[in-house]
PDB file of C-alpha atoms in Angstrom:
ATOM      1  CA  UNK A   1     -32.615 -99.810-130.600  1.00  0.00           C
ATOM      2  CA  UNK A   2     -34.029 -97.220-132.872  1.00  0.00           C
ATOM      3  CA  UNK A   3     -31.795 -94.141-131.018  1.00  0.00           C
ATOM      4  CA  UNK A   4     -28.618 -96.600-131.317  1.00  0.00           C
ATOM      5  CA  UNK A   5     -29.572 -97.106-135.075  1.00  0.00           C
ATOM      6  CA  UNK A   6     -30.019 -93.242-135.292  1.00  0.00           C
ATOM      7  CA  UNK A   7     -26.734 -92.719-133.901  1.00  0.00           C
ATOM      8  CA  UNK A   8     -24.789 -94.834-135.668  1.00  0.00           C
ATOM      9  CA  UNK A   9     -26.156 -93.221-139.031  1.00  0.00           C
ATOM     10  CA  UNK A  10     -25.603 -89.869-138.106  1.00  0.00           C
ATOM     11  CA  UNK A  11     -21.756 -91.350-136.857  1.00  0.00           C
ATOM     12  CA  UNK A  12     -21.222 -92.394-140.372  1.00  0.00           C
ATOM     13  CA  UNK A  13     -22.298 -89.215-141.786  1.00  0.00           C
ATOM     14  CA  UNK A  14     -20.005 -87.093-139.900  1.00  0.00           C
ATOM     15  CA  UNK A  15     -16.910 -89.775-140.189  1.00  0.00           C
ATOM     16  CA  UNK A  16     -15.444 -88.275-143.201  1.00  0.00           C
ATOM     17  CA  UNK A  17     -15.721 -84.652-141.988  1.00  0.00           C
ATOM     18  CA  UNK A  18     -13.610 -85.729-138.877  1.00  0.00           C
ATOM     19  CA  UNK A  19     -10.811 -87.658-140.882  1.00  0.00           C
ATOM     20  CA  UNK A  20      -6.902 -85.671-141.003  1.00  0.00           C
ATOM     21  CA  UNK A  21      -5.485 -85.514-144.238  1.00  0.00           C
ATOM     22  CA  UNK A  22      -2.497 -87.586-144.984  1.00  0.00           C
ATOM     23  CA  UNK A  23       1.083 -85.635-144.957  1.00  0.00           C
ATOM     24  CA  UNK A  24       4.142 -86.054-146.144  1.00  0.00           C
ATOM     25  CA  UNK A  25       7.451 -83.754-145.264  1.00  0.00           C
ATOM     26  CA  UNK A  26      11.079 -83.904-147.238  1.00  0.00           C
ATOM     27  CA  UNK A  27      12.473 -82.418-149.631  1.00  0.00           C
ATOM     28  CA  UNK A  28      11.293 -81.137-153.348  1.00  0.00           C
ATOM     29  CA  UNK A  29      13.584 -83.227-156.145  1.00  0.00           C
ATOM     30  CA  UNK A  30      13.561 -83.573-159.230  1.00  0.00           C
ATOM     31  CA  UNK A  31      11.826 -86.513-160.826  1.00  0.00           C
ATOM     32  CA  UNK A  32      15.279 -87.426-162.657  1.00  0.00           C
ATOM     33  CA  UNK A  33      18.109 -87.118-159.438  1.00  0.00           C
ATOM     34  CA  UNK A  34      15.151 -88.814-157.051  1.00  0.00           C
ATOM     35  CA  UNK A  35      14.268 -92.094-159.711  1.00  0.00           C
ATOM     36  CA  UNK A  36      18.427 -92.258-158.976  1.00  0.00           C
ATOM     37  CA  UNK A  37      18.451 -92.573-155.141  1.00  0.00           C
ATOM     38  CA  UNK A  38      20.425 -88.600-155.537  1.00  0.00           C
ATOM     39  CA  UNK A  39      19.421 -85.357-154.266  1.00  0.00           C
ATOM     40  CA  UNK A  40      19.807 -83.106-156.869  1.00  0.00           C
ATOM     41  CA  UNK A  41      20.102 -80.422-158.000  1.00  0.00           C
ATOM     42  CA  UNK A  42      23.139 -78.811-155.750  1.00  0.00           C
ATOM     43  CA  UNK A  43      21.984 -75.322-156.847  1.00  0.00           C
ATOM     44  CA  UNK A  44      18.093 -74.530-157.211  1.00  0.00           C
ATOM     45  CA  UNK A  45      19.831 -72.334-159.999  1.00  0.00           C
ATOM     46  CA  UNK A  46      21.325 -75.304-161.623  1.00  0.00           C
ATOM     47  CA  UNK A  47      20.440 -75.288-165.050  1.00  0.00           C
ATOM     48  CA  UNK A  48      19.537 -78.928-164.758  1.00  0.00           C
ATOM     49  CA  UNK A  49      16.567 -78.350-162.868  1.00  0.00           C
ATOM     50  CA  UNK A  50      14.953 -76.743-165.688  1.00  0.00           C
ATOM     51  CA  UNK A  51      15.378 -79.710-167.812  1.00  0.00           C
ATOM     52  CA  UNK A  52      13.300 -81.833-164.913  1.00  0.00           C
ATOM     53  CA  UNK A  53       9.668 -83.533-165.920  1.00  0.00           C
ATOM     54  CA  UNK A  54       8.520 -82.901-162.388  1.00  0.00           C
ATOM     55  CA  UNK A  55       9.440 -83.036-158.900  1.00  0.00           C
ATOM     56  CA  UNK A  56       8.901 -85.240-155.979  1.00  0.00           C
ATOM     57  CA  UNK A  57       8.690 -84.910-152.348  1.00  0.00           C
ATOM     58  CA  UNK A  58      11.424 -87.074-151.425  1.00  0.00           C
ATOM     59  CA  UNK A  59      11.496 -88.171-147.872  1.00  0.00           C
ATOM     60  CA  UNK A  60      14.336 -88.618-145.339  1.00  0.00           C
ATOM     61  CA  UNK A  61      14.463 -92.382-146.068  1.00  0.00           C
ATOM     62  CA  UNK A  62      14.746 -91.786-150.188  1.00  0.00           C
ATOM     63  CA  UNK A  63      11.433 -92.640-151.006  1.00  0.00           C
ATOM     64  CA  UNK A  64       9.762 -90.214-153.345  1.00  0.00           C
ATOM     65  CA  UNK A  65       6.056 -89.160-153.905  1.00  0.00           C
ATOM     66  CA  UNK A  66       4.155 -87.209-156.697  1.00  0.00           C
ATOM     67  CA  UNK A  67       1.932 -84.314-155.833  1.00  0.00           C
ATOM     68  CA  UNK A  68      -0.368 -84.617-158.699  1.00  0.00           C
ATOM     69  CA  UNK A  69      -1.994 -81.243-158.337  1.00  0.00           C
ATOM     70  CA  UNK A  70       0.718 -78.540-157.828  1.00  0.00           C
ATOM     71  CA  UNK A  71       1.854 -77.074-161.029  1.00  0.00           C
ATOM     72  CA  UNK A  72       5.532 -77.345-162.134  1.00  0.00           C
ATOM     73  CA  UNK A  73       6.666 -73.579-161.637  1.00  0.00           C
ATOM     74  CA  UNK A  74       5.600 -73.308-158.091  1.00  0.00           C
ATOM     75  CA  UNK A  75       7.193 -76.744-157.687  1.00  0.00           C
ATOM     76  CA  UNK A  76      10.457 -75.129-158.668  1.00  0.00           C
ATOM     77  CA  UNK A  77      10.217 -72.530-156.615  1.00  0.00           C
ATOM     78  CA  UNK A  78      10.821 -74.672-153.751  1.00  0.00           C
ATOM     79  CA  UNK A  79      13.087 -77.512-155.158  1.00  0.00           C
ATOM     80  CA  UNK A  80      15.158 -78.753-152.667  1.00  0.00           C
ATOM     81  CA  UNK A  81      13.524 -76.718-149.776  1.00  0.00           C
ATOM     82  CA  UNK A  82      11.882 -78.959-146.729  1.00  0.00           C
ATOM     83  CA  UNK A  83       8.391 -78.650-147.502  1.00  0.00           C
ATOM     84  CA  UNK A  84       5.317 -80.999-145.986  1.00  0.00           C
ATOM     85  CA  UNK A  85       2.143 -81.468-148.061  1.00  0.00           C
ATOM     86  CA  UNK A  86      -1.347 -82.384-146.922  1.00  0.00           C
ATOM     87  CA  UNK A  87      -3.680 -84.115-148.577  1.00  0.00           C
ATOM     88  CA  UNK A  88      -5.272 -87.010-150.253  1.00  0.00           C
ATOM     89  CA  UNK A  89      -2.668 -89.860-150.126  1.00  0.00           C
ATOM     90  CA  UNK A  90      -2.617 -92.883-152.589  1.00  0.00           C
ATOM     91  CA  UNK A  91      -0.539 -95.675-151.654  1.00  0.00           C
ATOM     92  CA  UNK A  92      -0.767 -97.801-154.877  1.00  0.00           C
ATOM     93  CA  UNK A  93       0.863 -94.328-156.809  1.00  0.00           C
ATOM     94  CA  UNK A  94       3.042 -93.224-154.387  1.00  0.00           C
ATOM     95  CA  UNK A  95       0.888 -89.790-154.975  1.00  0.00           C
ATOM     96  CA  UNK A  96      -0.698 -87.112-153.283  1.00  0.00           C
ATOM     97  CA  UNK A  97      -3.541 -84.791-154.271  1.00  0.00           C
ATOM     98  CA  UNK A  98      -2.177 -81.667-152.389  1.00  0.00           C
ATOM     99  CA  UNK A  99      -4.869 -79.329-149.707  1.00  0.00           C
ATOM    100  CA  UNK A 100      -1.757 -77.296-148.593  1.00  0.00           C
ATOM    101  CA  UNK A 101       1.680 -77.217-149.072  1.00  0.00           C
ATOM    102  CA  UNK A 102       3.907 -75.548-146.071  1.00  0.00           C
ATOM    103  CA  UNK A 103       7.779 -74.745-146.987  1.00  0.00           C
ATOM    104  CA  UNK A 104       9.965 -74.479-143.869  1.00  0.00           C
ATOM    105  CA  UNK A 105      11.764 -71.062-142.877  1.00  0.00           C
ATOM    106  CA  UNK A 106      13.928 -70.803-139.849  1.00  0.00           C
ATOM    107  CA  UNK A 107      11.102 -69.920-137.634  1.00  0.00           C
ATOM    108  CA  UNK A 108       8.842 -73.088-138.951  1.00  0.00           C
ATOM    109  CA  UNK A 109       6.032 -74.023-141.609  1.00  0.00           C
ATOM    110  CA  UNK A 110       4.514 -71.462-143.727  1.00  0.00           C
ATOM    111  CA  UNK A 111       1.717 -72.220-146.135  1.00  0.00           C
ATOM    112  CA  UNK A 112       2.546 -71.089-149.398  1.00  0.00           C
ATOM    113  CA  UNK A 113      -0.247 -72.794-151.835  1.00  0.00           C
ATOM    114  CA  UNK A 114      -3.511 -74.413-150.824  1.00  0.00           C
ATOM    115  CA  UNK A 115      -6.498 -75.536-152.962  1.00  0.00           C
ATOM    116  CA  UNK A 116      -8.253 -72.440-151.468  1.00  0.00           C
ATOM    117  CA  UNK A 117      -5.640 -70.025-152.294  1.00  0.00           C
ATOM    118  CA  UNK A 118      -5.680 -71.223-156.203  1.00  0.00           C
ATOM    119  CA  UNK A 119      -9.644 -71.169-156.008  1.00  0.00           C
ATOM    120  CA  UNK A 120      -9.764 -67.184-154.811  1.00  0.00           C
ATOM    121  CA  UNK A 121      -7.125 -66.553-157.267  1.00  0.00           C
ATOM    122  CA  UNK A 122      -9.770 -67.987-159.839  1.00  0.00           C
ATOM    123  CA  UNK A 123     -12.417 -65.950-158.612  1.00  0.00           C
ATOM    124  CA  UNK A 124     -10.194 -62.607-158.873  1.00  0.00           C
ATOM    125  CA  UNK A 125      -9.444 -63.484-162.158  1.00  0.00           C
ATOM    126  CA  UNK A 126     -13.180 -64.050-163.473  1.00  0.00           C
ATOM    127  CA  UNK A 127     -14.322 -61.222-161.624  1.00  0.00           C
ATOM    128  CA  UNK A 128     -11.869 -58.409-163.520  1.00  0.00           C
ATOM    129  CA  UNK A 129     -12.611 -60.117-166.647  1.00  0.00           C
TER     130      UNK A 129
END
């Protein structure tokens, strides 16, 4: 009983180590067009776009979600490209804290932010200071 007991503690130890982040793929919309049910701009050069709060991932079926960690610039470099984020889903906001964030090309995902990415970034910049 004692190695069972052993087992399952070292089990629940490990459990959150082995647990996938949550994802989410569509499209990056602006807060505005999305709360509407649109897709919007038509032109990532639009001048509306700069007049958005934020932008959503908005998904194939019109639902929309918040990524709560990615600034608002690099979220406008991608509006309206398919993008899929990873990372810490919450249900009750309709929100993700963002790992990674992968646009599509034509030959498939490419990451293009991650936590780890902004971190080493931070660590350049304090080490030339």
């Amino acid at each position: 009983m004692s190695q069972f007991r052993w087992i399952l503690i070292l089990t629940l130890i490990l459990l959150p180590l082995v647990v996938q982040a949550d994802r989410i793929e569509g499209r990056f919309n602006g807060l505005g067009c999305a709360s509407k049910g649109k897709l919007c701009p038509i032109d990532k050069d639009d001048p509306h776009v700069l007049l958005e709060r934020d932008f959503v991932v908005q998904t194939a079926d019109g639902n929309y979600f918040y990524v709560t960690n990615i600034d608002w610039k690099t979220k406008l470099k991608y509006v309206l490209k398919l993008v899929r984020v990873e990372g810490r889903f919450s249900d009750r906001l309709s929100a993700i804290v963002a790992d990674e964030l992968w646009v599509k090309k034509v030959d498939g995902y490419h990451l293009e932010w991650s936590l780890e990415m902004v971190r080493e970034k931070h660590r350049k910049a304090r080490l030339e200071q």
